[in-house]
Short mmCIF file of C-alpha atoms in Angstrom, two decimals:
data_model
loop_
_atom_site.label_atom_id
_atom_site.label_comp_id
_atom_site.label_asym_id
_atom_site.label_seq_id
_atom_site.Cartn_x
_atom_site.Cartn_y
_atom_site.Cartn_z
CA MET A 53 12.49 -43.63 -94.52
CA PRO A 54 15.30 -45.58 -92.80
CA SER A 55 15.77 -45.12 -89.08
CA HIS A 56 18.27 -42.48 -88.05
CA ASP A 57 21.67 -43.69 -86.88
CA PHE A 58 22.12 -41.65 -83.70
CA ARG A 59 25.36 -43.37 -82.70
CA ALA A 60 27.52 -42.44 -85.68
CA PRO A 61 29.08 -38.95 -85.74
CA ARG A 62 27.62 -36.68 -88.42
CA LEU A 63 29.56 -34.09 -90.38
CA PHE A 64 28.32 -31.33 -92.65
CA VAL A 65 30.59 -31.01 -95.68
CA ASP A 66 29.96 -28.35 -98.31
CA VAL A 67 31.02 -30.44 -101.30
CA PRO A 68 29.13 -32.77 -103.69
CA LEU A 69 28.59 -36.27 -102.31
CA ALA A 70 28.52 -39.49 -104.36
CA GLN A 71 29.77 -43.04 -103.99
CA ASP A 72 33.59 -43.32 -103.98
CA ALA A 73 34.04 -39.53 -103.76
CA ARG A 74 36.83 -38.26 -101.52
CA VAL A 75 36.17 -35.33 -99.21
CA PRO A 76 38.92 -33.31 -97.50
CA LEU A 77 38.41 -32.38 -93.85
CA ASP A 78 39.13 -28.93 -92.50
CA ARG A 79 41.20 -28.46 -89.34
CA ASP A 80 38.23 -28.25 -86.98
CA GLN A 81 36.66 -31.42 -88.39
CA SER A 82 39.97 -33.26 -88.20
CA ASN A 83 40.45 -32.17 -84.60
CA TYR A 84 36.90 -33.18 -83.69
CA LEU A 85 37.22 -36.66 -85.16
CA GLY A 86 40.80 -37.35 -84.10
CA ASN A 87 41.24 -35.57 -80.77
CA VAL A 88 37.70 -35.32 -79.39
CA LEU A 89 36.18 -38.59 -80.60
CA ARG A 90 39.52 -40.45 -80.85
CA LEU A 91 38.63 -41.93 -84.24
CA THR A 92 41.27 -43.20 -86.64
CA ALA A 93 41.48 -44.31 -90.26
CA GLY A 94 38.75 -46.77 -91.20
CA ALA A 95 36.22 -45.58 -88.65
CA GLU A 96 32.84 -44.74 -90.17
CA VAL A 97 30.90 -41.49 -89.90
CA LEU A 98 27.89 -39.98 -91.65
CA ALA A 99 28.35 -37.07 -94.06
CA PHE A 100 25.74 -34.71 -95.52
CA ASN A 101 25.76 -31.46 -97.47
CA GLY A 102 22.11 -30.40 -97.43
CA ARG A 103 21.69 -31.38 -101.10
CA ASP A 104 22.66 -35.00 -101.77
CA GLY A 105 21.28 -36.87 -98.78
CA GLU A 106 23.24 -38.58 -96.03
CA TRP A 107 26.14 -40.91 -96.79
CA GLN A 108 28.17 -43.47 -94.90
CA ALA A 109 31.83 -42.51 -95.08
CA ALA A 110 35.14 -43.89 -93.83
CA ILE A 111 37.92 -41.76 -92.33
CA GLU A 112 41.22 -41.56 -94.19
CA GLY A 113 44.58 -40.32 -92.91
CA ARG A 114 47.76 -41.77 -91.45
CA LYS A 115 48.62 -39.61 -88.44
CA ARG A 116 45.26 -37.86 -88.10
CA PRO A 117 41.93 -37.82 -89.95
CA ASP A 118 42.39 -35.68 -93.04
CA GLY A 119 39.65 -36.89 -95.36
CA LEU A 120 36.63 -39.09 -95.95
CA VAL A 121 35.91 -41.66 -98.63
CA ILE A 122 32.19 -41.87 -99.40
CA LEU A 123 30.81 -45.42 -99.26
CA GLN A 124 27.05 -45.56 -99.79
CA GLN A 125 23.96 -43.48 -99.26
CA ALA A 126 22.25 -43.92 -95.91
CA ARG A 127 19.24 -41.62 -96.49
CA PRO A 128 17.95 -39.74 -99.54
CA GLN A 129 17.70 -35.97 -99.43
CA ASP A 130 14.52 -34.52 -97.99
CA ARG A 131 13.08 -31.02 -98.15
CA LEU A 132 12.13 -28.71 -95.32
CA ALA A 133 8.59 -27.41 -95.18
CA ASP A 134 8.07 -23.80 -96.25
CA LEU A 135 8.29 -22.39 -92.72
CA THR A 136 10.09 -19.12 -91.99
CA TYR A 137 10.88 -18.06 -88.44
CA VAL A 138 10.90 -14.25 -88.22
CA PHE A 139 12.30 -12.72 -85.04
CA ALA A 140 13.82 -9.68 -83.40
CA PRO A 141 17.45 -10.63 -82.64
CA LEU A 142 18.60 -11.41 -79.13
CA LYS A 143 22.06 -11.17 -77.63
CA HIS A 144 24.77 -13.82 -77.69
CA ALA A 145 23.93 -17.12 -76.00
CA ARG A 146 20.17 -16.63 -76.09
CA LEU A 147 20.29 -16.02 -79.84
CA ASP A 148 22.40 -19.17 -80.24
CA TYR A 149 19.79 -21.13 -78.29
CA MET A 150 16.89 -19.69 -80.28
CA VAL A 151 18.53 -20.48 -83.62
CA GLN A 152 19.28 -24.06 -82.60
CA LYS A 153 15.74 -24.67 -81.36
CA ALA A 154 14.17 -23.14 -84.48
CA ILE A 155 16.20 -25.56 -86.59
CA GLU A 156 15.20 -28.51 -84.43
CA MET A 157 11.57 -27.43 -84.88
CA GLY A 158 11.89 -27.55 -88.67
CA ALA A 159 12.29 -23.94 -89.76
CA ALA A 160 13.54 -23.64 -93.34
CA THR A 161 14.48 -19.94 -93.17
CA LEU A 162 15.57 -17.68 -90.32
CA GLN A 163 14.75 -14.01 -90.89
CA PRO A 164 15.97 -11.44 -88.33
CA VAL A 165 13.95 -8.21 -88.32
CA LEU A 166 14.86 -4.96 -86.60
CA THR A 167 12.15 -3.24 -84.57
CA ARG A 168 12.08 -0.17 -82.36
CA PHE A 169 12.75 -2.20 -79.21
CA THR A 170 15.12 -4.82 -80.66
CA GLN A 171 17.80 -5.66 -78.08
CA ALA A 172 20.66 -6.32 -80.49
CA SER A 173 21.27 -3.90 -83.36
CA ARG A 174 24.13 -5.96 -84.83
CA VAL A 175 23.56 -9.55 -85.92
CA ASN A 176 26.35 -12.04 -86.58
CA THR A 177 24.79 -14.07 -89.38
CA GLU A 178 27.92 -16.22 -89.79
CA ARG A 179 27.56 -17.32 -86.17
CA MET A 180 23.89 -18.02 -86.83
CA ARG A 181 24.81 -20.20 -89.82
CA ALA A 182 27.32 -22.11 -87.69
CA ASN A 183 24.57 -22.78 -85.16
CA VAL A 184 22.27 -23.95 -87.96
CA VAL A 185 24.89 -26.48 -89.10
CA GLU A 186 25.62 -27.65 -85.56
CA ALA A 187 21.93 -28.22 -84.83
CA ALA A 188 21.50 -30.13 -88.09
CA GLU A 189 24.53 -32.31 -87.34
CA GLN A 190 23.34 -33.16 -83.86
CA CYS A 191 19.68 -33.82 -84.66
CA GLY A 192 19.81 -35.91 -87.82
CA ILE A 193 18.52 -33.09 -90.04
CA LEU A 194 19.47 -33.37 -93.71
CA SER A 195 18.57 -29.93 -95.05
CA ILE A 196 20.36 -26.74 -94.05
CA ALA A 197 18.10 -23.81 -93.29
CA THR A 198 18.72 -20.43 -94.92
CA VAL A 199 19.86 -17.54 -92.74
CA ALA A 200 18.67 -14.24 -94.19
CA GLU A 201 20.31 -10.90 -93.55
CA PRO A 202 18.51 -8.69 -91.00
CA VAL A 203 16.12 -6.07 -92.35
CA PRO A 204 13.85 -3.48 -90.72
CA LEU A 205 10.40 -4.83 -89.92
CA ASP A 206 8.61 -2.50 -92.34
CA ARG A 207 10.89 -3.53 -95.21
CA TYR A 208 10.36 -7.20 -94.46
CA LEU A 209 6.59 -6.74 -94.49
CA SER A 210 6.66 -4.80 -97.75
CA GLN A 211 8.72 -7.50 -99.48
CA ARG A 212 7.06 -10.71 -98.28
CA PRO A 213 4.63 -12.43 -100.69
CA ALA A 214 1.03 -11.52 -99.90
CA ASP A 215 -0.22 -15.12 -100.24
CA ARG A 216 1.86 -16.42 -97.31
CA LEU A 217 0.21 -16.86 -93.92
CA LEU A 218 1.72 -14.57 -91.27
CA ILE A 219 1.32 -15.89 -87.74
CA PHE A 220 1.84 -12.86 -85.55
CA CYS A 221 2.55 -13.89 -81.95
CA ASP A 222 1.30 -10.84 -80.10
CA GLU A 223 1.52 -10.50 -76.33
CA ALA A 224 -1.22 -7.86 -76.53
CA ALA A 225 -3.71 -10.19 -78.23
CA GLU A 226 -6.71 -11.51 -76.36
CA VAL A 227 -5.84 -14.87 -74.80
CA GLN A 228 -7.74 -17.58 -76.64
CA ASN A 229 -7.10 -21.23 -77.42
CA PRO A 230 -4.15 -21.05 -79.86
CA ILE A 231 -4.73 -24.60 -81.08
CA GLN A 232 -8.29 -23.75 -82.08
CA SER A 233 -7.10 -20.61 -83.87
CA LEU A 234 -4.57 -22.64 -85.83
CA GLN A 235 -7.11 -25.36 -86.60
CA ASP A 236 -9.40 -22.68 -88.01
CA ALA A 237 -6.52 -21.53 -90.23
CA ARG A 238 -5.95 -25.11 -91.36
CA GLU A 239 -9.61 -25.51 -92.30
CA ALA A 240 -9.24 -22.34 -94.37
CA GLY A 241 -6.41 -24.00 -96.31
CA HIS A 242 -3.47 -22.38 -94.55
CA ASP A 243 -1.08 -25.27 -93.89
CA GLN A 244 2.47 -25.94 -94.99
CA GLY A 245 1.26 -28.24 -97.73
CA SER A 246 -0.64 -25.47 -99.48
CA VAL A 247 0.87 -22.13 -98.45
CA GLY A 248 4.10 -20.86 -96.95
CA ILE A 249 3.99 -19.85 -93.30
CA ASP A 250 5.87 -17.07 -91.50
CA VAL A 251 5.95 -17.16 -87.69
CA LEU A 252 6.81 -13.80 -86.12
CA ILE A 253 8.10 -13.28 -82.57
CA GLY A 254 8.90 -9.73 -81.52
CA PRO A 255 11.40 -8.22 -79.11
CA GLU A 256 11.07 -8.62 -75.35
CA GLY A 257 10.20 -4.94 -75.12
CA GLY A 258 7.19 -5.62 -77.32
CA PHE A 259 6.15 -4.00 -80.55
CA ALA A 260 5.62 -0.25 -80.84
CA GLU A 261 2.02 0.68 -81.51
CA GLU A 262 2.75 1.78 -85.07
CA GLU A 263 4.50 -1.55 -85.71
CA ARG A 264 1.52 -3.48 -84.36
CA ALA A 265 -0.84 -1.42 -86.50
CA LEU A 266 1.28 -2.12 -89.59
CA LEU A 267 1.28 -5.83 -88.81
CA LEU A 268 -2.46 -5.99 -88.36
CA ARG A 269 -2.96 -4.46 -91.81
CA GLN A 270 -1.16 -7.38 -93.47
CA PRO A 271 -3.14 -9.80 -95.65
CA LYS A 272 -3.53 -13.40 -94.42
CA ILE A 273 -2.53 -12.63 -90.86
CA LEU A 274 -3.32 -14.76 -87.81
CA ARG A 275 -2.85 -12.90 -84.53
CA LEU A 276 -1.95 -15.45 -81.90
CA ALA A 277 -1.62 -15.24 -78.11
CA LEU A 278 0.73 -17.77 -76.51
CA GLY A 279 -1.20 -18.17 -73.29
CA PRO A 280 -1.69 -16.08 -70.15
CA ARG A 281 1.99 -15.68 -69.24
CA ILE A 282 4.59 -13.41 -70.82
CA MET A 283 7.45 -15.51 -72.17
CA ARG A 284 11.00 -14.58 -72.97
CA ALA A 285 11.59 -14.45 -76.69
CA ASP A 286 13.60 -17.68 -76.90
CA THR A 287 10.91 -19.55 -74.94
CA ALA A 288 8.20 -18.06 -77.14
CA ALA A 289 10.07 -19.33 -80.21
CA VAL A 290 9.86 -22.93 -79.02
CA ALA A 291 6.21 -22.58 -77.93
CA ALA A 292 5.06 -20.94 -81.16
CA LEU A 293 6.90 -23.29 -83.51
CA ALA A 294 5.68 -26.33 -81.58
CA LEU A 295 2.07 -25.16 -81.91
CA VAL A 296 2.44 -24.40 -85.61
CA GLN A 297 4.15 -27.70 -86.42
CA ALA A 298 1.59 -29.69 -84.43
CA VAL A 299 -1.43 -28.15 -86.16
CA LEU A 300 -0.27 -26.79 -89.54
CA GLY A 301 3.08 -28.48 -90.04
CA ASP A 302 4.71 -31.88 -90.35
CA TRP A 303 4.22 -33.23 -86.82
CA GLY A 304 0.96 -34.77 -87.95
CA GLY A 305 2.59 -36.50 -90.89
CA THR A 306 1.31 -34.05 -93.50
#
């Protein structure tokens, strides 16, 4: 795959992309290119829509950038691994951070679940989607992760396919080597190349006992401790996804 161009600005545009196509810019995009980056007509940027790959594009507009003309494809479209990050929502800035880091780590779906001790009962999924797009723009990611609507934990568990591996990050689990536990799962055939993976992080108040009991009754479950220290939920997200990607995911080139 060609090297990423980290110097050119990247824009997500929710329209089809093809050579010679013309793409209108919304007000925020125009302001970003013209007033923040000080770019004018003829300057080149990269455009992507999560479906058609990444394209070199030139800015159009007389007084301010108001559109793009698509020049040529820079990278073909890829596909995210079948990795779902399941989490109890956090509040405001910490949720923003967690969403951005989950996208950087390669999550394909973000699934908020409501538990007894969830901190935030209302979830702004449109804000989450905006954070998904921003993270993809900044980090050279071509595919846009799906943001699911929040559901109660028991409903999520009853609806998820039974053949998916559920990695349950449980602060009450016995502390063991998490890499070895994941390697054992890999040897059993549970990697992203063969089965979908759900990574679950609970609320900072922990799971209620009946919730933990329900989780432990799930098929294909791996109960994982993230070391001897209790982490905040946004830190645990980064730690858990890094472990999973390193052993079961695409960090090893699988």
